[in-house]
C-alpha cells in the first residue's frame, strides 16, 4: 500500500491525527515496527515501514529519514512541538499522532496496512 492510500484510510479514524503528509517513500509500504530505543530503530526499522514510538523529538525524525521509514506514529499522546513538525516536513517524514498506547496504535496501523 502506498503512503497516500494509507493516510486516506487511517485518516478516517477519530483517534489518529495526521500531522504531516510529506513522505519521501514512494514504494509499497512494508510493515509496522515498534521501538522506543533510537539505536535499535536505526539498525532494525524497515524501509517503508510504519514506526510506532513515544519518542517525540527531532532525533526520531532523523532516524526515520535515515532508515527510509515511510511513516512515524507518535503514540500515547507524545508531545508535538512545532520544531518537531517542521523537522518532519523538512526530512520528508510522514508524521501521525495518537493518544492510543503503542500496541493499539500498531495494531490499528497493521489493520490498515494489511487489511
Short mmCIF file of N, CA and C in Angstrom, two decimals, residues 15-17 34-36 51-56 72-80 96-106:
data_model
loop_
_atom_site.label_atom_id
_atom_site.label_comp_id
_atom_site.label_asym_id
_atom_site.label_seq_id
_atom_site.Cartn_x
_atom_site.Cartn_y
_atom_site.Cartn_z
N UNK A 15 -9.22 8.58 16.40
CA UNK A 15 -8.11 8.51 17.34
C UNK A 15 -6.75 8.84 16.73
N UNK A 16 -6.71 9.12 15.43
CA UNK A 16 -5.43 9.37 14.76
C UNK A 16 -5.45 10.74 14.11
N UNK A 17 -4.41 11.53 14.37
CA UNK A 17 -4.26 12.85 13.76
C UNK A 17 -3.13 12.79 12.75
N UNK A 34 7.66 -1.34 16.03
CA UNK A 34 7.54 -0.63 17.30
C UNK A 34 8.88 -0.63 18.01
N UNK A 35 9.33 0.55 18.43
CA UNK A 35 10.61 0.63 19.14
C UNK A 35 10.73 2.01 19.76
N UNK A 36 11.23 2.07 20.99
CA UNK A 36 11.47 3.34 21.66
C UNK A 36 12.94 3.55 21.98
N UNK A 51 6.58 3.22 11.74
CA UNK A 51 7.26 3.14 13.02
C UNK A 51 6.37 3.76 14.09
N UNK A 52 6.02 2.98 15.10
CA UNK A 52 5.22 3.47 16.22
C UNK A 52 6.14 3.65 17.41
N UNK A 53 6.13 4.85 18.00
CA UNK A 53 7.02 5.17 19.11
C UNK A 53 6.39 6.24 19.99
N UNK A 54 6.97 6.43 21.17
CA UNK A 54 6.56 7.53 22.05
C UNK A 54 7.62 8.63 22.08
N UNK A 55 8.71 8.44 21.36
CA UNK A 55 9.82 9.39 21.39
C UNK A 55 9.54 10.52 20.39
N UNK A 56 9.11 11.65 20.92
CA UNK A 56 8.73 12.78 20.08
C UNK A 56 9.83 13.83 20.08
N UNK A 72 5.82 7.74 10.64
CA UNK A 72 6.04 7.63 12.08
C UNK A 72 4.73 7.95 12.78
N UNK A 73 4.32 7.08 13.68
CA UNK A 73 3.15 7.34 14.51
C UNK A 73 3.64 7.58 15.93
N UNK A 74 3.40 8.78 16.43
CA UNK A 74 3.72 9.08 17.82
C UNK A 74 2.52 8.70 18.68
N UNK A 75 2.73 7.75 19.57
CA UNK A 75 1.64 7.18 20.36
C UNK A 75 1.61 7.76 21.78
N UNK A 76 0.57 7.43 22.48
CA UNK A 76 0.39 7.75 23.90
C UNK A 76 0.44 9.25 24.19
N UNK A 77 -0.04 10.04 23.23
CA UNK A 77 -0.12 11.48 23.43
C UNK A 77 1.22 12.18 23.50
N UNK A 78 2.20 11.64 22.79
CA UNK A 78 3.53 12.25 22.77
C UNK A 78 3.42 13.72 22.38
N UNK A 79 4.24 14.55 22.99
CA UNK A 79 4.18 15.99 22.81
C UNK A 79 4.63 16.40 21.41
N UNK A 80 3.76 17.11 20.71
CA UNK A 80 4.06 17.58 19.35
C UNK A 80 4.46 19.05 19.38
N UNK A 96 2.21 11.03 12.15
CA UNK A 96 0.87 10.90 12.72
C UNK A 96 0.97 10.94 14.23
N UNK A 97 -0.12 11.25 14.90
CA UNK A 97 -0.14 11.28 16.36
C UNK A 97 -1.43 10.65 16.86
N UNK A 98 -1.33 10.02 18.03
CA UNK A 98 -2.49 9.39 18.64
C UNK A 98 -2.33 9.32 20.15
N UNK A 99 -3.44 9.24 20.83
CA UNK A 99 -3.44 9.03 22.28
C UNK A 99 -3.39 7.53 22.59
N UNK A 100 -3.57 6.70 21.58
CA UNK A 100 -3.57 5.25 21.79
C UNK A 100 -2.23 4.76 22.33
N UNK A 101 -2.26 3.68 23.13
CA UNK A 101 -1.00 3.06 23.54
C UNK A 101 -0.27 2.51 22.31
N UNK A 102 1.02 2.28 22.43
CA UNK A 102 1.84 1.82 21.32
C UNK A 102 1.24 0.57 20.68
N UNK A 103 0.90 -0.42 21.49
CA UNK A 103 0.37 -1.68 20.95
C UNK A 103 -0.89 -1.45 20.14
N UNK A 104 -1.82 -0.69 20.68
CA UNK A 104 -3.09 -0.44 19.97
C UNK A 104 -2.86 0.36 18.69
N UNK A 105 -1.96 1.32 18.74
CA UNK A 105 -1.64 2.11 17.54
C UNK A 105 -1.02 1.21 16.48
N UNK A 106 -0.15 0.30 16.90
CA UNK A 106 0.49 -0.63 15.96
C UNK A 106 -0.54 -1.57 15.35
#
